[in-house]
Coordinates of C-alpha atoms in Angstrom, one line a residue:
Chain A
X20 CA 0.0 0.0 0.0
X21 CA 1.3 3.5 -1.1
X22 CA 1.9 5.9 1.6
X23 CA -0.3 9.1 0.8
X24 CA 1.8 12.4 0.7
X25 CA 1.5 14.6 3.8
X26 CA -1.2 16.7 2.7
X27 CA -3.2 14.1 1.7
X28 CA -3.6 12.7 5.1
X29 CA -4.7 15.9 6.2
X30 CA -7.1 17.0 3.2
X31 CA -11.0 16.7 4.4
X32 CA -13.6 16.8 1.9
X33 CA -15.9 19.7 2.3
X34 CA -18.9 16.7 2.0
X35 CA -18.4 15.6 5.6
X36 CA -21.0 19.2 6.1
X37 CA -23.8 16.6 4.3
X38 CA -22.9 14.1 7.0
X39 CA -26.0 14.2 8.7
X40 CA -24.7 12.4 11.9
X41 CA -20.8 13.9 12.3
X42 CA -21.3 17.1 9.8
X43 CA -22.3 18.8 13.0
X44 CA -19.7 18.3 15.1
X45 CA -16.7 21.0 14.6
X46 CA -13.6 19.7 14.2
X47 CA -12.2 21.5 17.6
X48 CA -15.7 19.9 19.5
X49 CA -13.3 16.7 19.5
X50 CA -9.7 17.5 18.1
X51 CA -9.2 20.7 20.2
X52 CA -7.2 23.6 19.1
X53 CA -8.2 27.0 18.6
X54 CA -10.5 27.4 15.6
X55 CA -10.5 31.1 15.6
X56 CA -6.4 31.4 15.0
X57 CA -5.6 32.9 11.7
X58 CA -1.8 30.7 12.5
X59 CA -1.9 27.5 11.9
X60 CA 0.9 26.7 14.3
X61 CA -0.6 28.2 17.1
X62 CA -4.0 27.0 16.5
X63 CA -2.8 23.8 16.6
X64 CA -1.7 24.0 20.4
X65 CA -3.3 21.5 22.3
X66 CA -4.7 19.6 19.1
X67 CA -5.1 16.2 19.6
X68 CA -4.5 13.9 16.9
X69 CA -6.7 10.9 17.7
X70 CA -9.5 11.5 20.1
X71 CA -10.8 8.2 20.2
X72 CA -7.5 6.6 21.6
X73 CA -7.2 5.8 24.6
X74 CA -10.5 6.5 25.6
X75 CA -13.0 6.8 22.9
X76 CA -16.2 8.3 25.6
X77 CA -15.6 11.8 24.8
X78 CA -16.0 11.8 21.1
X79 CA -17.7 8.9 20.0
X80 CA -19.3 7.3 23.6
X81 CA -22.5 10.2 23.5
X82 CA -23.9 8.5 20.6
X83 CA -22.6 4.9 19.8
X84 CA -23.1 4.4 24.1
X85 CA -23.1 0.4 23.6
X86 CA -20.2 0.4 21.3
X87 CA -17.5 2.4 23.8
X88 CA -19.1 0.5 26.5
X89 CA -16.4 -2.0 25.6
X90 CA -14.3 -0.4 23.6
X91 CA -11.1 -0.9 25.8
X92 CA -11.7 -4.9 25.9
X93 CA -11.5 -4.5 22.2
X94 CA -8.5 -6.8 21.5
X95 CA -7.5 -4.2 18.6
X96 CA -7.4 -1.4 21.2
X97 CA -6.2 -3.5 24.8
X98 CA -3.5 -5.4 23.1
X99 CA -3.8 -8.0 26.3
X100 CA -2.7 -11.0 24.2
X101 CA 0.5 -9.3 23.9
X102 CA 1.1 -8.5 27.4
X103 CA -0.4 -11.7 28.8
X104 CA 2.3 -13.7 26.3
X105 CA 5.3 -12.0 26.8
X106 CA 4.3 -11.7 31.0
X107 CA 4.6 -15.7 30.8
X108 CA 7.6 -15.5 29.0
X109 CA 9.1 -13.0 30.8
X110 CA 11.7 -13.0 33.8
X111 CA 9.9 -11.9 37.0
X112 CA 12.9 -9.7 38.4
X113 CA 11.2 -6.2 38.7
X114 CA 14.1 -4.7 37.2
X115 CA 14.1 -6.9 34.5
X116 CA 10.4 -6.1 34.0
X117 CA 10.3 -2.3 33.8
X118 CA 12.8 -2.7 31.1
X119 CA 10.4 -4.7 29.4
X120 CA 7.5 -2.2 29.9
X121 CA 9.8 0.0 28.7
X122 CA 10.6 -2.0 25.5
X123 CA 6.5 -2.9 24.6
X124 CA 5.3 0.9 24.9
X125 CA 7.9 1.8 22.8
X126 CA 7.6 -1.1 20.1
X127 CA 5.0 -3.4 20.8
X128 CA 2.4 -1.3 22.1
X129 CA 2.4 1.3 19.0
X130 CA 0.4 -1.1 17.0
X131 CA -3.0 -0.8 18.4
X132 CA -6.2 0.8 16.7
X133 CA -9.4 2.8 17.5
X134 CA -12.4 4.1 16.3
X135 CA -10.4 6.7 13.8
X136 CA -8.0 4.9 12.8
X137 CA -10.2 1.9 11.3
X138 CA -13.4 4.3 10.3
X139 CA -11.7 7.8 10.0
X140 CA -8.1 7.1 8.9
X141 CA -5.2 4.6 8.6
X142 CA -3.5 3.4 11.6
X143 CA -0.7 5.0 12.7
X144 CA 1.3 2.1 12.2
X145 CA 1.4 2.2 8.7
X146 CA 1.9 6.1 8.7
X147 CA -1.9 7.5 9.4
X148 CA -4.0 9.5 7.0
X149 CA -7.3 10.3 6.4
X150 CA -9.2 7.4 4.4
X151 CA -11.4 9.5 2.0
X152 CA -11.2 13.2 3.7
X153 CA -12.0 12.8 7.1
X154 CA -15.6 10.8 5.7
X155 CA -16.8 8.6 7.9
X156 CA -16.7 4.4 7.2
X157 CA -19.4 2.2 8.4
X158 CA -17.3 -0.5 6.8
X159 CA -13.1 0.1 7.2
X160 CA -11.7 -0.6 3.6
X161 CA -10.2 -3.9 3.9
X162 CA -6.3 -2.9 2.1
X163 CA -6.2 0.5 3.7
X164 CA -7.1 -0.7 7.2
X165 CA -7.2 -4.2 7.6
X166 CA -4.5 -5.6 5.6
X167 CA -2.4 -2.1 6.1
X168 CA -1.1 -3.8 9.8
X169 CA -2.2 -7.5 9.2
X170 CA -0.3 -7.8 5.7
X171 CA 2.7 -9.5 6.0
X172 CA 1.1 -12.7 6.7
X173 CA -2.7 -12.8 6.5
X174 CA -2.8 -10.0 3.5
X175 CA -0.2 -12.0 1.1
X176 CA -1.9 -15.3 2.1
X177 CA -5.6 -13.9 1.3
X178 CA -4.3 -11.8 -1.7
X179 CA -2.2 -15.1 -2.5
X180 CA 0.9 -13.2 -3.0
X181 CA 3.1 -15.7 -1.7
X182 CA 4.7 -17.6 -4.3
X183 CA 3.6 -20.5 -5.9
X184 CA 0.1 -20.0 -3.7
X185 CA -3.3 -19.4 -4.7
X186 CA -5.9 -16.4 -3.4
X187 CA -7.8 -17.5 -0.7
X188 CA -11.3 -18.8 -2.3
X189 CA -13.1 -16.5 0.0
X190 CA -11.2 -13.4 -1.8
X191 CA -11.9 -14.9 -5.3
X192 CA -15.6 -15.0 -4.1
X193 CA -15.1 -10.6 -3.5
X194 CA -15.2 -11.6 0.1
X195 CA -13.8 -8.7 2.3
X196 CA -12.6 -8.8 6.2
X197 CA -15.9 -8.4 7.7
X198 CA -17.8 -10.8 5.9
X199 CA -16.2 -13.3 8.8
X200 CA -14.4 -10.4 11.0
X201 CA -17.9 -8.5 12.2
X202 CA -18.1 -5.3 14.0
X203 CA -19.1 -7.2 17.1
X204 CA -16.0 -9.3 16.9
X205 CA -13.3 -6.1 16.5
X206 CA -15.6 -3.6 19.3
X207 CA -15.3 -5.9 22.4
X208 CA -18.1 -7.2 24.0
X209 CA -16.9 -6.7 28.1
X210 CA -14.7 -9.7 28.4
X211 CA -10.8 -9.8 28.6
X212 CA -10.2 -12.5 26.5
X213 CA -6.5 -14.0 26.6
X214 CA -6.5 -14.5 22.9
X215 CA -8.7 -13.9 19.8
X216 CA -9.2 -17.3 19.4
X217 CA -11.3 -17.2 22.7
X218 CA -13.5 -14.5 21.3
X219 CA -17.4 -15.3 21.7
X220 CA -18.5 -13.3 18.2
X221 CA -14.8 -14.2 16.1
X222 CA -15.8 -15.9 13.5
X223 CA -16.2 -20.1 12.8
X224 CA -16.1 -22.0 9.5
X225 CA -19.2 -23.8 10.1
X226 CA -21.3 -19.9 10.6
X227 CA -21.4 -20.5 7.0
X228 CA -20.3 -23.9 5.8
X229 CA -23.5 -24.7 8.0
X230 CA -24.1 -27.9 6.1
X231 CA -20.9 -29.8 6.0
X232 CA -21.8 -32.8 8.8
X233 CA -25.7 -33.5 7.0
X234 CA -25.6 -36.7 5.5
X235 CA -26.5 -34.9 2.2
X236 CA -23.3 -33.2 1.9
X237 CA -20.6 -33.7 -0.2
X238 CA -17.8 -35.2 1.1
X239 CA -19.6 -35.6 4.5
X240 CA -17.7 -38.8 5.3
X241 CA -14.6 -37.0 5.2
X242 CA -15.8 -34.3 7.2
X243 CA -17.2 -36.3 9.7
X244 CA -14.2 -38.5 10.5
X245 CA -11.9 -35.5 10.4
X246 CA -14.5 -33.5 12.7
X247 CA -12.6 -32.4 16.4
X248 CA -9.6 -34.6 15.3
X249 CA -8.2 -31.8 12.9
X250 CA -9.1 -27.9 12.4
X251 CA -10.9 -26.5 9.2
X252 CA -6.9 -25.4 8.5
X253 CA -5.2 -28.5 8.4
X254 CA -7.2 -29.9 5.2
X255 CA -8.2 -26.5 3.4
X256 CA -5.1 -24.1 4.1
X257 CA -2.1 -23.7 1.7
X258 CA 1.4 -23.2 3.0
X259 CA 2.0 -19.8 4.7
X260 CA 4.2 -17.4 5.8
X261 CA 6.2 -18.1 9.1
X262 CA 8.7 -15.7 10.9
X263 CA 11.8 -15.7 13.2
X264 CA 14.1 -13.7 15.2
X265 CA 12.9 -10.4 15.5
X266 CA 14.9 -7.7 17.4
X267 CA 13.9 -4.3 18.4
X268 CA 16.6 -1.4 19.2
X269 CA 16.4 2.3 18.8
X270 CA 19.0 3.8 16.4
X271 CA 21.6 6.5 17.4
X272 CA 19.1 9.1 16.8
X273 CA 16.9 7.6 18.8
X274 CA 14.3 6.1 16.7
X275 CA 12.8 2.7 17.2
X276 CA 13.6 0.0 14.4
X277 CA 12.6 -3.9 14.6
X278 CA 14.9 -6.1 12.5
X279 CA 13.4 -9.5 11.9
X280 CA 15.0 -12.4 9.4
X281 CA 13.6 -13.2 6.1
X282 CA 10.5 -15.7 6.2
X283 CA 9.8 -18.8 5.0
X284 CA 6.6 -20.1 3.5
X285 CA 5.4 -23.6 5.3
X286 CA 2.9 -25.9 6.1
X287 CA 3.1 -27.4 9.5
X288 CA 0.3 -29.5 11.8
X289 CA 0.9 -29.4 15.2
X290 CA -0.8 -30.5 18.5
X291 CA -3.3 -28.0 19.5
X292 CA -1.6 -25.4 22.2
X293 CA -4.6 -24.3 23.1
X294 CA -7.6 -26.7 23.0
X295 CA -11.2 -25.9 24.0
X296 CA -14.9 -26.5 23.9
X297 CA -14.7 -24.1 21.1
X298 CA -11.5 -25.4 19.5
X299 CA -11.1 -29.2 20.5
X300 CA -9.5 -30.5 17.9
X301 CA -6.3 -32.5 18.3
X302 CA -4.4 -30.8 15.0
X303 CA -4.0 -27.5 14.3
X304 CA -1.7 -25.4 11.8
X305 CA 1.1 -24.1 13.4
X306 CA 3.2 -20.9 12.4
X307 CA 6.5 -19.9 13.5
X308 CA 6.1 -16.5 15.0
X309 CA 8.4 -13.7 15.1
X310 CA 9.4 -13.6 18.8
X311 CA 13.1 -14.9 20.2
X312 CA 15.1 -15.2 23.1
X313 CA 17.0 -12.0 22.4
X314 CA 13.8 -10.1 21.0
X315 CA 14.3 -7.3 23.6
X316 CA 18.2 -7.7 24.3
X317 CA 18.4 -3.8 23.6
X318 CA 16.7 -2.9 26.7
X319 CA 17.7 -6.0 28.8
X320 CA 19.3 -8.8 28.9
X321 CA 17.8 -12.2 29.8
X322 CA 14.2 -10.1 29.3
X323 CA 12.3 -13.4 28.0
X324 CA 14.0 -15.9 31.2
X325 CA 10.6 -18.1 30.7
X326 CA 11.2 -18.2 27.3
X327 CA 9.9 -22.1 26.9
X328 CA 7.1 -21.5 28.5
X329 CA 4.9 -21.1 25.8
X330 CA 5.2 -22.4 21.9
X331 CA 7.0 -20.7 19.3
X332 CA 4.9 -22.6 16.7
X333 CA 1.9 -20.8 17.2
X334 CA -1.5 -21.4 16.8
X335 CA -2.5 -20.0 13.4
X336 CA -5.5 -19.5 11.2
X337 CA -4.1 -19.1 7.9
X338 CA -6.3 -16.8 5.4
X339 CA -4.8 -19.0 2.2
X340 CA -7.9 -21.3 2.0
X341 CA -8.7 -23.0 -0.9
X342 CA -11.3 -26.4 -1.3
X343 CA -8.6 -28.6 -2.8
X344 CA -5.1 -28.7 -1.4
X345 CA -2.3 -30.9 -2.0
X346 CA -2.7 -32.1 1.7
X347 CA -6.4 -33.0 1.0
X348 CA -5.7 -34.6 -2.5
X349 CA -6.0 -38.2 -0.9
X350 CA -6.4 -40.0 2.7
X351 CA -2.3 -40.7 2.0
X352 CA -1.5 -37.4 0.7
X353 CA -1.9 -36.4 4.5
X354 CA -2.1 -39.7 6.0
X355 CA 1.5 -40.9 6.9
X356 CA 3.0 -37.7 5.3
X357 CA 5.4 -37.0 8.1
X358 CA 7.0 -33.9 6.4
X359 CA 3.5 -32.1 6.3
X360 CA 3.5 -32.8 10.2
X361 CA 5.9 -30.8 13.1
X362 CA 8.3 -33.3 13.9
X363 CA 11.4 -32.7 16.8
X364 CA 13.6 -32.7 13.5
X365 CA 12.1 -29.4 12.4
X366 CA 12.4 -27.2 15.6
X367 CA 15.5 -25.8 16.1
X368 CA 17.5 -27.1 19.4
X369 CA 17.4 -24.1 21.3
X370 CA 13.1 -23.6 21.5
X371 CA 12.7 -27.4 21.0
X372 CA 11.9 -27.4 25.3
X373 CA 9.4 -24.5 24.3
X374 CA 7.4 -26.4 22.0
X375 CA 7.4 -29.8 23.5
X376 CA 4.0 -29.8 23.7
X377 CA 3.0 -28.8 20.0
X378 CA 5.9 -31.5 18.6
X379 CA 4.0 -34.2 16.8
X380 CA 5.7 -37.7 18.0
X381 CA 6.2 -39.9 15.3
X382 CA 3.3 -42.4 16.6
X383 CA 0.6 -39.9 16.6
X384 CA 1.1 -39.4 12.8
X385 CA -2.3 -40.7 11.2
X386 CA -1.4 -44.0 9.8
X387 CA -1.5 -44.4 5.9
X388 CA -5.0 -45.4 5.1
X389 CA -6.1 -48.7 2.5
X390 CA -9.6 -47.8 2.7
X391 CA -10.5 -44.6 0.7
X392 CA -13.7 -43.0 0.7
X393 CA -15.8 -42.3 -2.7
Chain B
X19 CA -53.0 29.5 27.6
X20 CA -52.1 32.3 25.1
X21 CA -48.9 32.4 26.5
X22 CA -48.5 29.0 25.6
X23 CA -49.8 29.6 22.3
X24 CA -47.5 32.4 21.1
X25 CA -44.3 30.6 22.3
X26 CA -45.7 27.5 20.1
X27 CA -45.9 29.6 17.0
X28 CA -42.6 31.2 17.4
X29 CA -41.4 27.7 17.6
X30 CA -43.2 26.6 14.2
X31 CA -42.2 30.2 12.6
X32 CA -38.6 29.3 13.5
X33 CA -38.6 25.6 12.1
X34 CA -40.1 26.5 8.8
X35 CA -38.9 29.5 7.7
X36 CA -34.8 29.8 9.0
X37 CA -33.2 27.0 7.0
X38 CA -30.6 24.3 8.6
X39 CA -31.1 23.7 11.8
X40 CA -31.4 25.6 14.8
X41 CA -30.2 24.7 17.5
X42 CA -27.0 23.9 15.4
X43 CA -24.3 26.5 16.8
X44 CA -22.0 28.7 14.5
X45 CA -21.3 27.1 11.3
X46 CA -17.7 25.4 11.4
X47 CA -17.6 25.8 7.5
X48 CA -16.1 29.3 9.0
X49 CA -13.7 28.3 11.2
X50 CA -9.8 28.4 10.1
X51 CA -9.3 24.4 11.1
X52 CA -12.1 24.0 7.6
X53 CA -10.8 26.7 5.6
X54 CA -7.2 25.2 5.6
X55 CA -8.1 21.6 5.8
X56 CA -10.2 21.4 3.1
X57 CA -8.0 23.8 0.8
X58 CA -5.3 21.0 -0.8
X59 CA -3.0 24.2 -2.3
X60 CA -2.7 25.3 2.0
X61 CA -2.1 22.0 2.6
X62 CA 0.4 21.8 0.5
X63 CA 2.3 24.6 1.5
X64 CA 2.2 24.3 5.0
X65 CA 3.1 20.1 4.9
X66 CA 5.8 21.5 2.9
X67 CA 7.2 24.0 5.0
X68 CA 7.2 21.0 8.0
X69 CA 8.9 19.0 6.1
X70 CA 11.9 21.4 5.6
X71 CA 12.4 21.2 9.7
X72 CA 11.0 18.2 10.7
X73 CA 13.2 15.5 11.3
X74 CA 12.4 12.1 9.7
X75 CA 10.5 9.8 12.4
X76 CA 11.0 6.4 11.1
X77 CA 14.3 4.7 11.5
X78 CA 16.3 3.6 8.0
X79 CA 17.8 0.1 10.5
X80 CA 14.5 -1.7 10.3
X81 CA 14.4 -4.6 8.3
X82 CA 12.1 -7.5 7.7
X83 CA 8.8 -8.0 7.7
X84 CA 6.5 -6.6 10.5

């Protein structure tokens, strides 16, 4: 996605007057500043840039009430998965831990959202700017917003930029993010969930794919046997992107920069980190995810102590689907085919203690299959 | 009663015959932060004029994929 030049980002369209629910509001009623000020740089003292972040009540809460009810348990806005993870992984010395603190407000923490920067403009992350002049969207565009911070990996996998892969089939059917990813799903609903897995309104294969277990359904057979044993993923996905070693620092001028390695496209099944009512299946796609023992080094050394307590295969949803893979070819295209599977072989030695429990040991490896269904 | 009454037509006079709304407050189509925001050849300028002093924000030592 292009960057827009600076005064784009700042350029409102004289419409937003028509808006019948914000043309109403001045712009200092929620940015501040002095709207009388014939100098820009003074009538810019006290502006503030985003008024919905952290606390959205003041400019949004008098009219969507329900909405900022639970605005801060909004995933996109708490960030809690992040603190909760790298809390386990992290060295309880207090020292230790204000480094850290220090570390995630200054790298990790940047990458949140709100209410303007998914319906009002881009997210800061990826350099701000208005979407379309300060209008108002109902519905964030999916590759300014969505797949502006979540490109990398879901983006090129949906987009099927990755070589050699496919679109996902829900792109080629015009599908966009919130098709699956609702509004109730990104604006909280009052809970602190630990992950967005947990999430009561994030979305499920079978909210759509409603018929798949009816005796009338095509390959219902296949999708019965399969059904809690293996995730939507492990069948349908296409090999995705997986990243290592990243390292945050700030440069001599003081700036923040992240250095990660290059990533590597794979396809790995994995035993289920984190299995549930909601997600009780036994395999699950796993994806190699950025973080290492020297992530934070910088700031601190030794930051991530409890480093093997939690996987560095991750759980993962990969948005690469497609109804035929090569893993769903045959029962022995999966079946018996240990290189699709996470073996000890393929973790490195140093986070092999960290993902014992994801591992696949060799005699859990579905056994090649004679029997084949129609 | 006729009280009442009067301060009920002033109320109809007002909704039918002054256009817009209201109770809506000074138009903000007259402020400065409208004037300049929606004028792309002031943008320019001014983005221009902070770019000569602003110092660049993102570090050139990241690498990889975020």
């Amino acid at each position: 996605m292009e960057p827009l030049a600076p005064h784009e980002k700042i350029f409102v369209d004289s419409d937003i007057v028509d808006d019948e629910n914000h043309g109403e509001i001045a712009c200092h009623e929620c940015h501040g500043g002095n709207p009388d000020d014939l100098n820009w740089k003074t009538a810019h003292n006290g502006v503030v840039k985003d008024p919905t972040y952290p606390d959205a009540t003041t400019a949004c809460g008098d009219c969507h009430d329900e909405i900022n009810e639970n605005y801060k348990t909004s995933l996109h806005v708490s960030l809690r998965p992040y603190k909760l993870i790298t809390d386990k992984r992290a060295s309880t010395n207090a020292f230790i831990r204000n480094k850290l603190a220090c570390a995630m407000n200054t790298h990790c923490y940047k990458c949140h959202s709100s209410c303007g920067q998914c319906h009002i403009s881009r997210p800061d992350s990826v350099e701000g700017g208005f979407l379309d002049g300060h209008l108002f969207q109902k519905k964030p565009p999916m590759q300014e917003v969505c797949t502006a911070c979540h490109g990398a990996r879901v983006g090129k996998e949906y987009f099927g930029e990755n070589k050699g892969a496919l679109p996902d089939v829900h792109r080629e059917k015009y599908m966009k993010c919130d098709k699956c990813h609702t509004g109730d799903e990104m604006h909280g609903d009052g809970k602190d969930y630990a992950n967005r897995y947990e999430v009561e309104d994030g979305p499920k294969c079978t909210d759509c794919h409603k018929e798949i277990y009816k005796r009338e359904a095509e390959n219902v057979i296949t999708h019965r046997i399969h059904k809690d044993k293996a995730s939507c993923h492990v069948c349908h996905a296409q090999p995705y992107k997986n990243c290592s070693a990243c390292h945050v620092g700030k440069d001599k001028n003081g700036l923040p920069f992240y250095q990660s390695k290059a990533s590597w496209l794979d396809f790995k099944i994995g035993l289920n980190p984190l299995k549930s009512e909601k997600r009780p299946e036994r395999f699950v796609t796993l994806r190699h995810i950025p973080v290492d023992r020297g992530t934070f080094d910088f700031y601190v050394k030794e930051a991530l102590r409890n480093f093997d307590s939690l996987p560095t295969w991750k759980l993962a949803t990969p948005h690469s689907i497609r109804r035929k893979t090569q893993q769903n070819s045959s029962c022995n295209a999966c079946h018996g085919n240990e290189s699709l599977f996470l073996l000890e072989k393929d973790v490195e030695d140093k986070e092999k203690k960290a993902n014992k429990d994801v591992i696949v040991p060799a005699n859990l490896i579905p056994r090649k299959q004679k029997w084949q269904p129609k | 009663m006729k009280c009442l009454r009067l301060i009920g037509l002033a109320i109809a006079f007002c909704l039918i015959f002054i256009p817009g709304n209201p109770f809506k407050g000074e138009a903000y189509e007259d402020t400065q932060c409208f004037k300049c925001h929606t004028s792309a050849k002031k943008l320019i300028e001014i983005t221009r004029e902070i770019a000569k002093t602003r110092p660049a924000l993102k570090s050139a030592e990241t690498k990889g994929e975020g």
